[in-house]
Amino acid sequence: MEVANNVTEFIFLGLSQDPGMQLMFFALFLLFYVVIIAGNLLILLTVLSVARLHTPMYFFLSNLSFVDIAYSSATAPKMIADFVSEKKTISYWGCVSQMFTFHFFGCAEIFVLTVMAFDRYAAICQPLHYTKIMSANACIVLASLSWLGALGHSFVQTLLTFQLPFCNAQVIDHYFCDVHPVLKLACADTTLVNMLVIANSGLISLGCFLILLASYTVILSSLRKRSAESRRKALSTCGSHFTVVTFFFVPCIFIYLRPSTTFPLDKAVSVFYTTITPMLNPLIYTLRNEDVKNAIKWLWSRKVSWKEKQNG
């Protein structure tokens, strides 16, 4: 990635240049980030601590919670610090690292959500063969492929962007180093790179979303033959997952499945899938999932009884 360029750092315009708005955003996004870390850590610790949650569904849910923590951490701490900084700068290599990390965990989230849909398909449509299909080895292989696929995607995405020369333009009209805003600063023809970015990011998002829609179509079709109780439980689980999928995939498709043009709406849309969705995921999965809620209550009762014994 040795490219002749004159740029050693970039400057973010951020979400707003208004001092009052920046202070409000600082408090708001700090709260969001605390909720993201606390909520996803709670799910991680609950799944790890409660034996009855050691199933494929919750194995992938714990993967998702870990991804959400790492994914939001790629952008949120820098964004929050910039709200109270006079100069919102990032070094050239810091920008490279941020883009790589952001796309690595973002793509991992896409693949993990897709695998979770396959798990629900196997559980509902192939119940007699579920334990064989989603064996421990199969779960490890699917998770490993998700992480390796994300690594490949992120490496290609970052290499495509930073193999271009950057001459004098330094101002990124965004609050983090994403592909389209950075490509606008390159002093070279980016037409081919734009098309490759659409193929690498946009088509991954769209392709996985279509797979998810197809799997849920098959699941809903198969539920017509089930009892009312089976339908209720399946729809509760699948409803949580589909809500998360919609909140994450629709903004991603909007941002990445188009040429390198930027709109005023882009920053707001990016906030949605970089911060809001990782914050909502643990809330959706705990409020709509009886198993997780009961496990958290059980852990809390154990903690209370342990404290009572200590005091006694």
PDB file of C-alpha atoms in Angstrom:
ATOM      1  CA  MET A   1       0.000   0.000   0.000  1.00  0.00           C
ATOM      2  CA  GLU A   2       2.942   2.355  -0.673  1.00  0.00           C
ATOM      3  CA  VAL A   3       1.274   5.115  -2.682  1.00  0.00           C
ATOM      4  CA  ALA A   4       2.752   8.521  -3.510  1.00  0.00           C
ATOM      5  CA  ASN A   5       0.608  11.120  -1.746  1.00  0.00           C
ATOM      6  CA  ASN A   6       0.922  14.355   0.170  1.00  0.00           C
ATOM      7  CA  VAL A   7      -1.636  13.585   2.870  1.00  0.00           C
ATOM      8  CA  THR A   8      -0.524  12.624   6.394  1.00  0.00           C
ATOM      9  CA  GLU A   9      -3.868  13.255   8.099  1.00  0.00           C
ATOM     10  CA  PHE A  10      -7.536  13.821   7.346  1.00  0.00           C
ATOM     11  CA  ILE A  11     -10.023  16.238   8.909  1.00  0.00           C
ATOM     12  CA  PHE A  12     -13.601  15.212   9.693  1.00  0.00           C
ATOM     13  CA  LEU A  13     -16.461  17.664   9.280  1.00  0.00           C
ATOM     14  CA  GLY A  14     -18.469  15.524  11.704  1.00  0.00           C
ATOM     15  CA  LEU A  15     -22.222  15.497  12.200  1.00  0.00           C
ATOM     16  CA  SER A  16     -22.433  19.213  12.988  1.00  0.00           C
ATOM     17  CA  GLN A  17     -20.241  22.307  13.266  1.00  0.00           C
ATOM     18  CA  ASP A  18     -22.622  24.017  15.711  1.00  0.00           C
ATOM     19  CA  PRO A  19     -21.045  24.061  19.246  1.00  0.00           C
ATOM     20  CA  GLY A  20     -24.387  23.690  21.000  1.00  0.00           C
ATOM     21  CA  MET A  21     -25.398  20.740  18.830  1.00  0.00           C
ATOM     22  CA  GLN A  22     -22.000  19.119  19.339  1.00  0.00           C
ATOM     23  CA  LEU A  23     -22.391  19.209  23.145  1.00  0.00           C
ATOM     24  CA  MET A  24     -25.865  17.693  22.842  1.00  0.00           C
ATOM     25  CA  PHE A  25     -24.534  15.003  20.482  1.00  0.00           C
ATOM     26  CA  PHE A  26     -21.653  14.311  22.890  1.00  0.00           C
ATOM     27  CA  ALA A  27     -24.040  13.526  25.764  1.00  0.00           C
ATOM     28  CA  LEU A  28     -26.456  11.595  23.535  1.00  0.00           C
ATOM     29  CA  PHE A  29     -23.899   9.396  21.768  1.00  0.00           C
ATOM     30  CA  LEU A  30     -21.963   8.765  24.979  1.00  0.00           C
ATOM     31  CA  LEU A  31     -25.209   7.421  26.460  1.00  0.00           C
ATOM     32  CA  PHE A  32     -25.819   5.326  23.319  1.00  0.00           C
ATOM     33  CA  TYR A  33     -22.308   3.857  23.495  1.00  0.00           C
ATOM     34  CA  VAL A  34     -22.650   2.969  27.191  1.00  0.00           C
ATOM     35  CA  VAL A  35     -25.962   1.201  26.414  1.00  0.00           C
ATOM     36  CA  ILE A  36     -24.311  -0.673  23.508  1.00  0.00           C
ATOM     37  CA  ILE A  37     -21.447  -1.948  25.679  1.00  0.00           C
ATOM     38  CA  ALA A  38     -23.626  -2.762  28.719  1.00  0.00           C
ATOM     39  CA  GLY A  39     -26.457  -4.411  26.761  1.00  0.00           C
ATOM     40  CA  ASN A  40     -24.263  -6.575  24.558  1.00  0.00           C
ATOM     41  CA  LEU A  41     -21.982  -7.546  27.453  1.00  0.00           C
ATOM     42  CA  LEU A  42     -25.078  -8.603  29.398  1.00  0.00           C
ATOM     43  CA  ILE A  43     -26.129 -10.927  26.564  1.00  0.00           C
ATOM     44  CA  LEU A  44     -22.587 -12.302  26.218  1.00  0.00           C
ATOM     45  CA  LEU A  45     -22.244 -13.025  29.937  1.00  0.00           C
ATOM     46  CA  THR A  46     -25.767 -14.487  30.131  1.00  0.00           C
ATOM     47  CA  VAL A  47     -25.176 -16.894  27.228  1.00  0.00           C
ATOM     48  CA  LEU A  48     -21.790 -17.947  28.615  1.00  0.00           C
ATOM     49  CA  SER A  49     -23.087 -18.399  32.198  1.00  0.00           C
ATOM     50  CA  VAL A  50     -26.400 -20.215  31.643  1.00  0.00           C
ATOM     51  CA  ALA A  51     -26.012 -23.802  30.457  1.00  0.00           C
ATOM     52  CA  ARG A  52     -29.474 -24.047  28.855  1.00  0.00           C
ATOM     53  CA  LEU A  53     -28.472 -21.249  26.457  1.00  0.00           C
ATOM     54  CA  HIS A  54     -25.552 -23.288  25.098  1.00  0.00           C
ATOM     55  CA  THR A  55     -27.391 -23.941  21.842  1.00  0.00           C
ATOM     56  CA  PRO A  56     -26.629 -22.946  18.221  1.00  0.00           C
ATOM     57  CA  MET A  57     -29.093 -20.042  18.298  1.00  0.00           C
ATOM     58  CA  TYR A  58     -27.487 -18.442  21.347  1.00  0.00           C
ATOM     59  CA  PHE A  59     -23.971 -19.283  20.192  1.00  0.00           C
ATOM     60  CA  PHE A  60     -24.588 -17.088  17.153  1.00  0.00           C
ATOM     61  CA  LEU A  61     -26.375 -14.481  19.289  1.00  0.00           C
ATOM     62  CA  SER A  62     -23.239 -14.206  21.448  1.00  0.00           C
ATOM     63  CA  ASN A  63     -21.191 -13.797  18.246  1.00  0.00           C
ATOM     64  CA  LEU A  64     -23.555 -10.997  17.220  1.00  0.00           C
ATOM     65  CA  SER A  65     -23.206  -9.271  20.599  1.00  0.00           C
ATOM     66  CA  PHE A  66     -19.414  -9.409  20.383  1.00  0.00           C
ATOM     67  CA  VAL A  67     -19.550  -8.034  16.822  1.00  0.00           C
ATOM     68  CA  ASP A  68     -21.832  -5.176  17.915  1.00  0.00           C
ATOM     69  CA  ILE A  69     -19.407  -4.136  20.662  1.00  0.00           C
ATOM     70  CA  ALA A  70     -16.406  -4.195  18.304  1.00  0.00           C
ATOM     71  CA  TYR A  71     -18.306  -2.718  15.345  1.00  0.00           C
ATOM     72  CA  SER A  72     -19.588   0.310  17.243  1.00  0.00           C
ATOM     73  CA  SER A  73     -16.172   0.757  18.896  1.00  0.00           C
ATOM     74  CA  ALA A  74     -14.600   1.241  15.455  1.00  0.00           C
ATOM     75  CA  THR A  75     -16.369   4.606  15.097  1.00  0.00           C
ATOM     76  CA  ALA A  76     -18.154   5.685  18.306  1.00  0.00           C
ATOM     77  CA  PRO A  77     -15.205   6.555  20.644  1.00  0.00           C
ATOM     78  CA  LYS A  78     -13.543   8.746  17.992  1.00  0.00           C
ATOM     79  CA  MET A  79     -16.849  10.399  17.083  1.00  0.00           C
ATOM     80  CA  ILE A  80     -17.676  11.106  20.755  1.00  0.00           C
ATOM     81  CA  ALA A  81     -14.205  12.569  21.398  1.00  0.00           C
ATOM     82  CA  ASP A  82     -14.479  14.751  18.289  1.00  0.00           C
ATOM     83  CA  PHE A  83     -17.671  16.383  19.590  1.00  0.00           C
ATOM     84  CA  VAL A  84     -15.571  18.134  22.264  1.00  0.00           C
ATOM     85  CA  SER A  85     -12.420  18.614  20.147  1.00  0.00           C
ATOM     86  CA  GLU A  86     -11.572  21.799  18.292  1.00  0.00           C
ATOM     87  CA  LYS A  87      -9.828  19.942  15.468  1.00  0.00           C
ATOM     88  CA  LYS A  88     -11.344  16.666  14.307  1.00  0.00           C
ATOM     89  CA  THR A  89      -8.308  14.989  12.725  1.00  0.00           C
ATOM     90  CA  ILE A  90      -7.212  11.415  12.091  1.00  0.00           C
ATOM     91  CA  SER A  91      -3.843  10.281  10.747  1.00  0.00           C
ATOM     92  CA  TYR A  92      -3.569   8.650   7.320  1.00  0.00           C
ATOM     93  CA  TRP A  93      -2.845   5.234   8.837  1.00  0.00           C
ATOM     94  CA  GLY A  94      -5.448   5.810  11.527  1.00  0.00           C
ATOM     95  CA  CYS A  95      -7.962   6.275   8.720  1.00  0.00           C
ATOM     96  CA  VAL A  96      -6.751   3.053   7.058  1.00  0.00           C
ATOM     97  CA  SER A  97      -7.125   1.172  10.369  1.00  0.00           C
ATOM     98  CA  GLN A  98     -10.565   2.598  11.063  1.00  0.00           C
ATOM     99  CA  MET A  99     -11.879   1.670   7.614  1.00  0.00           C
ATOM    100  CA  PHE A 100     -10.451  -1.854   7.863  1.00  0.00           C
ATOM    101  CA  THR A 101     -11.875  -2.420  11.365  1.00  0.00           C
ATOM    102  CA  PHE A 102     -15.259  -0.933  10.526  1.00  0.00           C
ATOM    103  CA  HIS A 103     -15.730  -3.042   7.396  1.00  0.00           C
ATOM    104  CA  PHE A 104     -14.359  -6.179   9.054  1.00  0.00           C
ATOM    105  CA  PHE A 105     -16.880  -6.132  11.901  1.00  0.00           C
ATOM    106  CA  GLY A 106     -19.659  -4.717   9.712  1.00  0.00           C
ATOM    107  CA  CYS A 107     -19.318  -7.562   7.220  1.00  0.00           C
ATOM    108  CA  ALA A 108     -19.027 -10.075  10.083  1.00  0.00           C
ATOM    109  CA  GLU A 109     -22.399  -8.794  11.335  1.00  0.00           C
ATOM    110  CA  ILE A 110     -23.939  -9.345   7.886  1.00  0.00           C
ATOM    111  CA  PHE A 111     -22.672 -12.930   7.709  1.00  0.00           C
ATOM    112  CA  VAL A 112     -23.590 -13.753  11.332  1.00  0.00           C
ATOM    113  CA  LEU A 113     -27.148 -12.471  10.792  1.00  0.00           C
ATOM    114  CA  THR A 114     -27.381 -14.611   7.643  1.00  0.00           C
ATOM    115  CA  VAL A 115     -26.165 -17.699   9.513  1.00  0.00           C
ATOM    116  CA  MET A 116     -28.690 -16.986  12.284  1.00  0.00           C
ATOM    117  CA  ALA A 117     -31.460 -17.035   9.681  1.00  0.00           C
ATOM    118  CA  PHE A 118     -30.193 -20.404   8.414  1.00  0.00           C
ATOM    119  CA  ASP A 119     -30.235 -21.692  12.000  1.00  0.00           C
ATOM    120  CA  ARG A 120     -33.898 -20.635  12.388  1.00  0.00           C
ATOM    121  CA  TYR A 121     -34.731 -22.236   9.024  1.00  0.00           C
ATOM    122  CA  ALA A 122     -33.141 -25.529  10.141  1.00  0.00           C
ATOM    123  CA  ALA A 123     -34.890 -25.430  13.536  1.00  0.00           C
ATOM    124  CA  ILE A 124     -38.366 -24.704  12.137  1.00  0.00           C
ATOM    125  CA  CYS A 125     -38.357 -26.410   8.736  1.00  0.00           C
ATOM    126  CA  GLN A 126     -36.083 -29.390   9.511  1.00  0.00           C
ATOM    127  CA  PRO A 127     -36.759 -30.090  13.218  1.00  0.00           C
ATOM    128  CA  LEU A 128     -35.982 -33.831  13.013  1.00  0.00           C
ATOM    129  CA  HIS A 129     -32.554 -33.194  11.496  1.00  0.00           C
ATOM    130  CA  TYR A 130     -31.772 -29.972  13.361  1.00  0.00           C
ATOM    131  CA  THR A 131     -29.235 -31.388  15.813  1.00  0.00           C
ATOM    132  CA  LYS A 132     -27.374 -33.044  12.948  1.00  0.00           C
ATOM    133  CA  ILE A 133     -27.466 -29.985  10.673  1.00  0.00           C
ATOM    134  CA  MET A 134     -26.445 -27.560  13.432  1.00  0.00           C
ATOM    135  CA  SER A 135     -23.939 -29.736  15.267  1.00  0.00           C
ATOM    136  CA  ALA A 136     -21.179 -28.144  17.347  1.00  0.00           C
ATOM    137  CA  ASN A 137     -18.696 -28.625  14.496  1.00  0.00           C
ATOM    138  CA  ALA A 138     -21.111 -27.115  11.966  1.00  0.00           C
ATOM    139  CA  CYS A 139     -21.623 -24.053  14.194  1.00  0.00           C
ATOM    140  CA  ILE A 140     -17.858 -23.531  14.541  1.00  0.00           C
ATOM    141  CA  VAL A 141     -17.367 -23.907  10.774  1.00  0.00           C
ATOM    142  CA  LEU A 142     -20.189 -21.428   9.984  1.00  0.00           C
ATOM    143  CA  ALA A 143     -18.881 -18.900  12.501  1.00  0.00           C
ATOM    144  CA  SER A 144     -15.300 -19.300  11.210  1.00  0.00           C
ATOM    145  CA  LEU A 145     -16.420 -18.815   7.599  1.00  0.00           C
ATOM    146  CA  SER A 146     -18.302 -15.671   8.632  1.00  0.00           C
ATOM    147  CA  TRP A 147     -15.202 -14.177  10.247  1.00  0.00           C
ATOM    148  CA  LEU A 148     -12.879 -15.238   7.420  1.00  0.00           C
ATOM    149  CA  GLY A 149     -15.278 -13.872   4.791  1.00  0.00           C
ATOM    150  CA  ALA A 150     -15.416 -10.567   6.672  1.00  0.00           C
ATOM    151  CA  LEU A 151     -11.621 -10.456   6.845  1.00  0.00           C
ATOM    152  CA  GLY A 152     -11.348 -10.959   3.077  1.00  0.00           C
ATOM    153  CA  HIS A 153     -13.998  -8.339   2.371  1.00  0.00           C
ATOM    154  CA  SER A 154     -12.366  -5.748   4.626  1.00  0.00           C
ATOM    155  CA  PHE A 155      -8.882  -6.351   3.232  1.00  0.00           C
ATOM    156  CA  VAL A 156     -10.095  -5.916  -0.369  1.00  0.00           C
ATOM    157  CA  GLN A 157     -12.213  -2.860   0.488  1.00  0.00           C
ATOM    158  CA  THR A 158      -9.373  -1.072   2.292  1.00  0.00           C
ATOM    159  CA  LEU A 159      -6.777  -1.985  -0.344  1.00  0.00           C
ATOM    160  CA  LEU A 160      -9.007  -0.756  -3.187  1.00  0.00           C
ATOM    161  CA  THR A 161      -9.463   2.601  -1.447  1.00  0.00           C
ATOM    162  CA  PHE A 162      -5.947   3.349  -0.248  1.00  0.00           C
ATOM    163  CA  GLN A 163      -4.050   2.147  -3.309  1.00  0.00           C
ATOM    164  CA  LEU A 164      -5.227   5.447  -4.832  1.00  0.00           C
ATOM    165  CA  PRO A 165      -3.101   8.629  -4.491  1.00  0.00           C
ATOM    166  CA  PHE A 166      -4.268  11.450  -2.212  1.00  0.00           C
ATOM    167  CA  CYS A 167      -2.780  14.823  -3.146  1.00  0.00           C
ATOM    168  CA  ASN A 168      -3.970  17.840  -1.150  1.00  0.00           C
ATOM    169  CA  ALA A 169      -7.625  17.365  -0.228  1.00  0.00           C
ATOM    170  CA  GLN A 170      -7.923  16.407   3.443  1.00  0.00           C
ATOM    171  CA  VAL A 171     -11.469  17.232   4.545  1.00  0.00           C
ATOM    172  CA  ILE A 172     -13.770  14.202   4.869  1.00  0.00           C
ATOM    173  CA  ASP A 173     -17.440  15.200   4.896  1.00  0.00           C
ATOM    174  CA  HIS A 174     -18.308  12.531   7.434  1.00  0.00           C
ATOM    175  CA  TYR A 175     -17.606  11.514  11.023  1.00  0.00           C
ATOM    176  CA  PHE A 176     -15.492   8.429  10.210  1.00  0.00           C
ATOM    177  CA  CYS A 177     -13.394   7.006   7.363  1.00  0.00           C
ATOM    178  CA  ASP A 178     -15.859   5.254   5.090  1.00  0.00           C
ATOM    179  CA  VAL A 179     -15.261   4.330   1.467  1.00  0.00           C
ATOM    180  CA  HIS A 180     -17.358   6.867  -0.465  1.00  0.00           C
ATOM    181  CA  PRO A 181     -16.323  10.022   1.464  1.00  0.00           C
ATOM    182  CA  VAL A 182     -12.631   9.004   1.286  1.00  0.00           C
ATOM    183  CA  LEU A 183     -12.790   8.153  -2.426  1.00  0.00           C
ATOM    184  CA  LYS A 184     -13.982  11.714  -3.130  1.00  0.00           C
ATOM    185  CA  LEU A 185     -10.561  12.961  -1.960  1.00  0.00           C
ATOM    186  CA  ALA A 186      -8.477  10.758  -4.283  1.00  0.00           C
ATOM    187  CA  CYS A 187      -6.655  12.600  -7.084  1.00  0.00           C
ATOM    188  CA  ALA A 188      -7.199   9.832  -9.642  1.00  0.00           C
ATOM    189  CA  ASP A 189     -10.010   8.295 -11.659  1.00  0.00           C
ATOM    190  CA  THR A 190     -12.114   6.283  -9.202  1.00  0.00           C
ATOM    191  CA  THR A 191     -14.667   4.868 -11.669  1.00  0.00           C
ATOM    192  CA  LEU A 192     -13.306   1.312 -11.600  1.00  0.00           C
ATOM    193  CA  VAL A 193     -12.807   1.382  -7.827  1.00  0.00           C
ATOM    194  CA  ASN A 194     -16.394   2.620  -7.370  1.00  0.00           C
ATOM    195  CA  MET A 195     -17.724  -0.325  -9.355  1.00  0.00           C
ATOM    196  CA  LEU A 196     -15.583  -2.761  -7.378  1.00  0.00           C
ATOM    197  CA  VAL A 197     -16.792  -1.231  -4.106  1.00  0.00           C
ATOM    198  CA  ILE A 198     -20.407  -1.705  -5.217  1.00  0.00           C
ATOM    199  CA  ALA A 199     -19.604  -5.335  -6.077  1.00  0.00           C
ATOM    200  CA  ASN A 200     -17.753  -5.909  -2.802  1.00  0.00           C
ATOM    201  CA  SER A 201     -20.034  -4.104  -0.339  1.00  0.00           C
ATOM    202  CA  GLY A 202     -23.346  -3.426  -2.024  1.00  0.00           C
ATOM    203  CA  LEU A 203     -23.841  -6.861  -3.530  1.00  0.00           C
ATOM    204  CA  ILE A 204     -22.822  -8.622  -0.298  1.00  0.00           C
ATOM    205  CA  SER A 205     -25.459  -6.605   1.583  1.00  0.00           C
ATOM    206  CA  LEU A 206     -28.136  -7.114  -1.064  1.00  0.00           C
ATOM    207  CA  GLY A 207     -27.316 -10.794  -1.651  1.00  0.00           C
ATOM    208  CA  CYS A 208     -27.446 -11.697   2.051  1.00  0.00           C
ATOM    209  CA  PHE A 209     -30.642  -9.669   2.499  1.00  0.00           C
ATOM    210  CA  LEU A 210     -32.326 -11.562  -0.363  1.00  0.00           C
ATOM    211  CA  ILE A 211     -31.189 -14.881   1.158  1.00  0.00           C
ATOM    212  CA  LEU A 212     -32.705 -13.783   4.473  1.00  0.00           C
ATOM    213  CA  LEU A 213     -35.980 -12.807   2.835  1.00  0.00           C
ATOM    214  CA  ALA A 214     -36.128 -16.161   1.016  1.00  0.00           C
ATOM    215  CA  SER A 215     -35.454 -18.096   4.240  1.00  0.00           C
ATOM    216  CA  TYR A 216     -38.216 -16.214   6.084  1.00  0.00           C
ATOM    217  CA  THR A 217     -40.633 -16.801   3.231  1.00  0.00           C
ATOM    218  CA  VAL A 218     -40.003 -20.542   3.532  1.00  0.00           C
ATOM    219  CA  ILE A 219     -40.289 -20.387   7.340  1.00  0.00           C
ATOM    220  CA  LEU A 220     -43.617 -18.510   7.244  1.00  0.00           C
ATOM    221  CA  SER A 221     -44.944 -20.951   4.666  1.00  0.00           C
ATOM    222  CA  SER A 222     -44.038 -23.941   6.836  1.00  0.00           C
ATOM    223  CA  LEU A 223     -45.620 -22.390   9.963  1.00  0.00           C
ATOM    224  CA  ARG A 224     -49.108 -22.636   8.460  1.00  0.00           C
ATOM    225  CA  LYS A 225     -49.101 -26.365   9.235  1.00  0.00           C
ATOM    226  CA  ARG A 226     -48.019 -25.915  12.884  1.00  0.00           C
ATOM    227  CA  SER A 227     -50.007 -25.521  16.082  1.00  0.00           C
ATOM    228  CA  ALA A 228     -50.875 -22.057  17.388  1.00  0.00           C
ATOM    229  CA  GLU A 229     -48.306 -22.359  20.212  1.00  0.00           C
ATOM    230  CA  SER A 230     -45.538 -23.433  17.832  1.00  0.00           C
ATOM    231  CA  ARG A 231     -46.382 -20.541  15.516  1.00  0.00           C
ATOM    232  CA  ARG A 232     -46.346 -18.052  18.400  1.00  0.00           C
ATOM    233  CA  LYS A 233     -42.927 -19.171  19.653  1.00  0.00           C
ATOM    234  CA  ALA A 234     -41.393 -19.324  16.167  1.00  0.00           C
ATOM    235  CA  LEU A 235     -42.777 -15.930  15.176  1.00  0.00           C
ATOM    236  CA  SER A 236     -41.479 -14.370  18.393  1.00  0.00           C
ATOM    237  CA  THR A 237     -37.931 -15.600  17.723  1.00  0.00           C
ATOM    238  CA  CYS A 238     -38.001 -14.870  13.993  1.00  0.00           C
ATOM    239  CA  GLY A 239     -39.671 -11.496  14.549  1.00  0.00           C
ATOM    240  CA  SER A 240     -36.767 -10.363  16.740  1.00  0.00           C
ATOM    241  CA  HIS A 241     -34.253 -11.481  14.151  1.00  0.00           C
ATOM    242  CA  PHE A 242     -36.096  -9.949  11.212  1.00  0.00           C
ATOM    243  CA  THR A 243     -36.392  -6.613  13.048  1.00  0.00           C
ATOM    244  CA  VAL A 244     -32.623  -6.561  13.594  1.00  0.00           C
ATOM    245  CA  VAL A 245     -32.002  -7.578   9.968  1.00  0.00           C
ATOM    246  CA  THR A 246     -34.217  -4.805   8.583  1.00  0.00           C
ATOM    247  CA  PHE A 247     -32.659  -2.101  10.784  1.00  0.00           C
ATOM    248  CA  PHE A 248     -29.169  -3.122   9.673  1.00  0.00           C
ATOM    249  CA  PHE A 249     -29.472  -4.172   6.035  1.00  0.00           C
ATOM    250  CA  VAL A 250     -31.723  -1.459   4.601  1.00  0.00           C
ATOM    251  CA  PRO A 251     -29.350   1.443   5.532  1.00  0.00           C
ATOM    252  CA  CYS A 252     -26.323  -0.599   4.348  1.00  0.00           C
ATOM    253  CA  ILE A 253     -27.931  -1.253   0.964  1.00  0.00           C
ATOM    254  CA  PHE A 254     -28.855   2.437   0.661  1.00  0.00           C
ATOM    255  CA  ILE A 255     -25.253   3.541   1.323  1.00  0.00           C
ATOM    256  CA  TYR A 256     -23.224   0.929  -0.573  1.00  0.00           C
ATOM    257  CA  LEU A 257     -25.370  -0.205  -3.508  1.00  0.00           C
ATOM    258  CA  ARG A 258     -24.830   2.985  -5.494  1.00  0.00           C
ATOM    259  CA  PRO A 259     -21.961   4.899  -7.125  1.00  0.00           C
ATOM    260  CA  SER A 260     -19.635   7.102  -5.085  1.00  0.00           C
ATOM    261  CA  THR A 261     -22.058   9.954  -4.613  1.00  0.00           C
ATOM    262  CA  THR A 262     -22.843  11.431  -1.223  1.00  0.00           C
ATOM    263  CA  PHE A 263     -26.137  12.901  -0.012  1.00  0.00           C
ATOM    264  CA  PRO A 264     -26.905  15.033   3.068  1.00  0.00           C
ATOM    265  CA  LEU A 265     -28.928  12.087   4.379  1.00  0.00           C
ATOM    266  CA  ASP A 266     -25.886   9.765   4.367  1.00  0.00           C
ATOM    267  CA  LYS A 267     -24.579  10.810   7.790  1.00  0.00           C
ATOM    268  CA  ALA A 268     -27.943  10.235   9.470  1.00  0.00           C
ATOM    269  CA  VAL A 269     -28.302   6.852   7.758  1.00  0.00           C
ATOM    270  CA  SER A 270     -24.751   5.910   8.823  1.00  0.00           C
ATOM    271  CA  VAL A 271     -25.559   6.804  12.447  1.00  0.00           C
ATOM    272  CA  PHE A 272     -28.451   4.365  12.239  1.00  0.00           C
ATOM    273  CA  TYR A 273     -26.397   1.301  11.283  1.00  0.00           C
ATOM    274  CA  THR A 274     -23.197   2.200  13.173  1.00  0.00           C
ATOM    275  CA  THR A 275     -24.765   3.220  16.496  1.00  0.00           C
ATOM    276  CA  ILE A 276     -28.544   2.829  16.720  1.00  0.00           C
ATOM    277  CA  THR A 277     -28.755  -0.778  15.468  1.00  0.00           C
ATOM    278  CA  PRO A 278     -26.000  -2.131  17.792  1.00  0.00           C
ATOM    279  CA  MET A 279     -27.818  -0.387  20.668  1.00  0.00           C
ATOM    280  CA  LEU A 280     -31.238  -1.807  19.730  1.00  0.00           C
ATOM    281  CA  ASN A 281     -30.026  -5.393  19.158  1.00  0.00           C
ATOM    282  CA  PRO A 282     -29.685  -6.378  22.854  1.00  0.00           C
ATOM    283  CA  LEU A 283     -32.961  -4.598  23.695  1.00  0.00           C
ATOM    284  CA  ILE A 284     -34.825  -6.432  20.912  1.00  0.00           C
ATOM    285  CA  TYR A 285     -33.362  -9.824  21.816  1.00  0.00           C
ATOM    286  CA  THR A 286     -33.993  -9.449  25.566  1.00  0.00           C
ATOM    287  CA  LEU A 287     -37.449  -7.853  25.439  1.00  0.00           C
ATOM    288  CA  ARG A 288     -38.810 -10.252  22.805  1.00  0.00           C
ATOM    289  CA  ASN A 289     -37.012 -13.420  23.904  1.00  0.00           C
ATOM    290  CA  GLU A 290     -38.409 -15.283  26.916  1.00  0.00           C
ATOM    291  CA  ASP A 291     -35.379 -17.588  27.223  1.00  0.00           C
ATOM    292  CA  VAL A 292     -32.970 -14.656  27.532  1.00  0.00           C
ATOM    293  CA  LYS A 293     -35.257 -12.764  29.932  1.00  0.00           C
ATOM    294  CA  ASN A 294     -35.646 -15.831  32.166  1.00  0.00           C
ATOM    295  CA  ALA A 295     -31.896 -16.494  32.096  1.00  0.00           C
ATOM    296  CA  ILE A 296     -31.148 -12.890  33.158  1.00  0.00           C
ATOM    297  CA  LYS A 297     -33.714 -13.155  35.995  1.00  0.00           C
ATOM    298  CA  TRP A 298     -32.139 -16.446  37.097  1.00  0.00           C
ATOM    299  CA  LEU A 299     -28.649 -14.919  37.115  1.00  0.00           C
ATOM    300  CA  TRP A 300     -29.924 -11.901  39.059  1.00  0.00           C
ATOM    301  CA  SER A 301     -31.639 -14.104  41.683  1.00  0.00           C
ATOM    302  CA  ARG A 302     -28.418 -16.106  42.107  1.00  0.00           C
ATOM    303  CA  LYS A 303     -26.447 -12.892  42.583  1.00  0.00           C
ATOM    304  CA  VAL A 304     -28.951 -11.624  45.191  1.00  0.00           C
ATOM    305  CA  SER A 305     -28.952 -14.924  47.112  1.00  0.00           C
ATOM    306  CA  TRP A 306     -25.124 -15.035  47.024  1.00  0.00           C
ATOM    307  CA  LYS A 307     -24.976 -11.489  48.477  1.00  0.00           C
ATOM    308  CA  GLU A 308     -27.447 -12.451  51.197  1.00  0.00           C
ATOM    309  CA  LYS A 309     -25.276 -15.417  52.148  1.00  0.00           C
ATOM    310  CA  GLN A 310     -22.181 -13.196  52.224  1.00  0.00           C
ATOM    311  CA  ASN A 311     -23.944 -10.681  54.489  1.00  0.00           C
ATOM    312  CA  GLY A 312     -25.309 -13.447  56.651  1.00  0.00           C
TER     313      GLY A 312
END
